[in-house]
């Protein structure tokens, strides 16, 4: 029985963060973490602020693999400008 690597998402399965402090991978999840950070600021909770800042800014393998998938998809799509596309 083959095992799947949690760092390598498949087409059917979106990437999942396995870090100690889970990083948001969608815009909705980022908005939730931002609201949680605002709450931690309002109640003057420095540990909560630190954790939510780590969640927003920390390096995450799932985020890197998601960016690679998005870059690959955008490279495969036609640019719509009738030419070779925009240089990156």
PDB file of C-alpha atoms in Angstrom:
ATOM      1  CA  UNK A   1       0.000   0.000   0.000  1.00  0.00           C
ATOM      2  CA  UNK A   2       1.658   3.262  -1.098  1.00  0.00           C
ATOM      3  CA  UNK A   3       1.900   6.017   1.449  1.00  0.00           C
ATOM      4  CA  UNK A   4       1.359   9.611   0.478  1.00  0.00           C
ATOM      5  CA  UNK A   5       3.746  12.317   1.566  1.00  0.00           C
ATOM      6  CA  UNK A   6       1.814  15.078   3.410  1.00  0.00           C
ATOM      7  CA  UNK A   7       4.148  17.665   1.875  1.00  0.00           C
ATOM      8  CA  UNK A   8       3.243  16.640  -1.693  1.00  0.00           C
ATOM      9  CA  UNK A   9      -0.435  17.402  -2.437  1.00  0.00           C
ATOM     10  CA  UNK A  10      -2.275  15.632  -5.203  1.00  0.00           C
ATOM     11  CA  UNK A  11      -4.719  17.238  -7.606  1.00  0.00           C
ATOM     12  CA  UNK A  12      -7.712  15.993  -5.583  1.00  0.00           C
ATOM     13  CA  UNK A  13      -6.257  16.928  -2.196  1.00  0.00           C
ATOM     14  CA  UNK A  14      -5.298  20.543  -1.434  1.00  0.00           C
ATOM     15  CA  UNK A  15      -2.101  21.107   0.538  1.00  0.00           C
ATOM     16  CA  UNK A  16      -2.338  20.930   4.328  1.00  0.00           C
ATOM     17  CA  UNK A  17      -0.028  22.594   6.808  1.00  0.00           C
ATOM     18  CA  UNK A  18       1.580  20.173   9.269  1.00  0.00           C
ATOM     19  CA  UNK A  19       3.604  22.811  11.148  1.00  0.00           C
ATOM     20  CA  UNK A  20       3.419  23.278  14.920  1.00  0.00           C
ATOM     21  CA  UNK A  21       1.474  26.523  14.392  1.00  0.00           C
ATOM     22  CA  UNK A  22      -0.708  25.855  11.359  1.00  0.00           C
ATOM     23  CA  UNK A  23      -0.330  28.425   8.607  1.00  0.00           C
ATOM     24  CA  UNK A  24      -3.395  29.658   6.724  1.00  0.00           C
ATOM     25  CA  UNK A  25      -3.417  28.468   3.114  1.00  0.00           C
ATOM     26  CA  UNK A  26      -6.554  30.224   1.863  1.00  0.00           C
ATOM     27  CA  UNK A  27      -7.640  33.849   1.898  1.00  0.00           C
ATOM     28  CA  UNK A  28     -10.506  32.965   4.262  1.00  0.00           C
ATOM     29  CA  UNK A  29      -8.093  31.318   6.690  1.00  0.00           C
ATOM     30  CA  UNK A  30      -5.737  34.330   6.501  1.00  0.00           C
ATOM     31  CA  UNK A  31      -8.644  36.659   7.278  1.00  0.00           C
ATOM     32  CA  UNK A  32      -9.525  34.540  10.322  1.00  0.00           C
ATOM     33  CA  UNK A  33      -5.938  34.647  11.625  1.00  0.00           C
ATOM     34  CA  UNK A  34      -5.857  38.426  11.076  1.00  0.00           C
ATOM     35  CA  UNK A  35      -9.038  38.780  13.168  1.00  0.00           C
ATOM     36  CA  UNK A  36      -7.474  36.595  15.861  1.00  0.00           C
ATOM     37  CA  UNK A  37      -4.354  38.788  15.796  1.00  0.00           C
ATOM     38  CA  UNK A  38      -6.505  41.911  16.158  1.00  0.00           C
ATOM     39  CA  UNK A  39      -8.268  40.337  19.135  1.00  0.00           C
ATOM     40  CA  UNK A  40      -4.935  39.464  20.770  1.00  0.00           C
ATOM     41  CA  UNK A  41      -3.866  43.102  20.304  1.00  0.00           C
ATOM     42  CA  UNK A  42      -7.121  44.381  21.815  1.00  0.00           C
ATOM     43  CA  UNK A  43      -6.786  42.242  24.949  1.00  0.00           C
ATOM     44  CA  UNK A  44      -3.028  42.939  25.146  1.00  0.00           C
ATOM     45  CA  UNK A  45      -2.010  39.278  24.824  1.00  0.00           C
ATOM     46  CA  UNK A  46       1.652  39.291  23.671  1.00  0.00           C
ATOM     47  CA  UNK A  47       1.875  35.485  23.403  1.00  0.00           C
ATOM     48  CA  UNK A  48      -1.263  35.367  21.261  1.00  0.00           C
ATOM     49  CA  UNK A  49       0.101  38.142  19.050  1.00  0.00           C
ATOM     50  CA  UNK A  50       3.376  36.241  18.618  1.00  0.00           C
ATOM     51  CA  UNK A  51       1.617  32.995  17.705  1.00  0.00           C
ATOM     52  CA  UNK A  52      -0.661  34.655  15.143  1.00  0.00           C
ATOM     53  CA  UNK A  53       2.253  36.579  13.625  1.00  0.00           C
ATOM     54  CA  UNK A  54       4.151  33.291  13.296  1.00  0.00           C
ATOM     55  CA  UNK A  55       1.102  31.761  11.608  1.00  0.00           C
ATOM     56  CA  UNK A  56       0.933  34.642   9.114  1.00  0.00           C
ATOM     57  CA  UNK A  57       4.625  35.107   8.361  1.00  0.00           C
ATOM     58  CA  UNK A  58       6.407  31.825   9.117  1.00  0.00           C
ATOM     59  CA  UNK A  59       7.923  29.627   6.434  1.00  0.00           C
ATOM     60  CA  UNK A  60       5.668  26.686   5.560  1.00  0.00           C
ATOM     61  CA  UNK A  61       6.357  23.723   3.227  1.00  0.00           C
ATOM     62  CA  UNK A  62       2.656  23.476   2.339  1.00  0.00           C
ATOM     63  CA  UNK A  63       2.589  27.137   1.355  1.00  0.00           C
ATOM     64  CA  UNK A  64       5.680  26.632  -0.826  1.00  0.00           C
ATOM     65  CA  UNK A  65       4.134  23.601  -2.539  1.00  0.00           C
ATOM     66  CA  UNK A  66       0.875  25.509  -3.041  1.00  0.00           C
ATOM     67  CA  UNK A  67       2.787  28.381  -4.665  1.00  0.00           C
ATOM     68  CA  UNK A  68       4.572  25.898  -6.932  1.00  0.00           C
ATOM     69  CA  UNK A  69       1.242  24.377  -7.976  1.00  0.00           C
ATOM     70  CA  UNK A  70      -0.221  27.832  -8.703  1.00  0.00           C
ATOM     71  CA  UNK A  71       2.877  28.854 -10.700  1.00  0.00           C
ATOM     72  CA  UNK A  72       2.660  25.642 -12.731  1.00  0.00           C
ATOM     73  CA  UNK A  73      -1.029  26.162 -13.442  1.00  0.00           C
ATOM     74  CA  UNK A  74      -0.548  29.791 -14.524  1.00  0.00           C
ATOM     75  CA  UNK A  75       2.341  28.784 -16.806  1.00  0.00           C
ATOM     76  CA  UNK A  76       0.111  26.170 -18.475  1.00  0.00           C
ATOM     77  CA  UNK A  77      -2.733  28.638 -19.093  1.00  0.00           C
ATOM     78  CA  UNK A  78      -2.679  30.876 -22.163  1.00  0.00           C
ATOM     79  CA  UNK A  79      -1.879  34.486 -21.347  1.00  0.00           C
ATOM     80  CA  UNK A  80      -4.726  35.897 -23.449  1.00  0.00           C
ATOM     81  CA  UNK A  81      -2.543  38.622 -24.965  1.00  0.00           C
ATOM     82  CA  UNK A  82      -1.989  36.826 -28.261  1.00  0.00           C
ATOM     83  CA  UNK A  83       1.754  36.646 -27.738  1.00  0.00           C
ATOM     84  CA  UNK A  84       4.163  34.707 -25.659  1.00  0.00           C
ATOM     85  CA  UNK A  85       2.848  36.156 -22.415  1.00  0.00           C
ATOM     86  CA  UNK A  86       4.468  38.379 -19.873  1.00  0.00           C
ATOM     87  CA  UNK A  87       8.028  37.655 -18.800  1.00  0.00           C
ATOM     88  CA  UNK A  88       8.296  36.791 -15.129  1.00  0.00           C
TER      89      UNK A  88
END
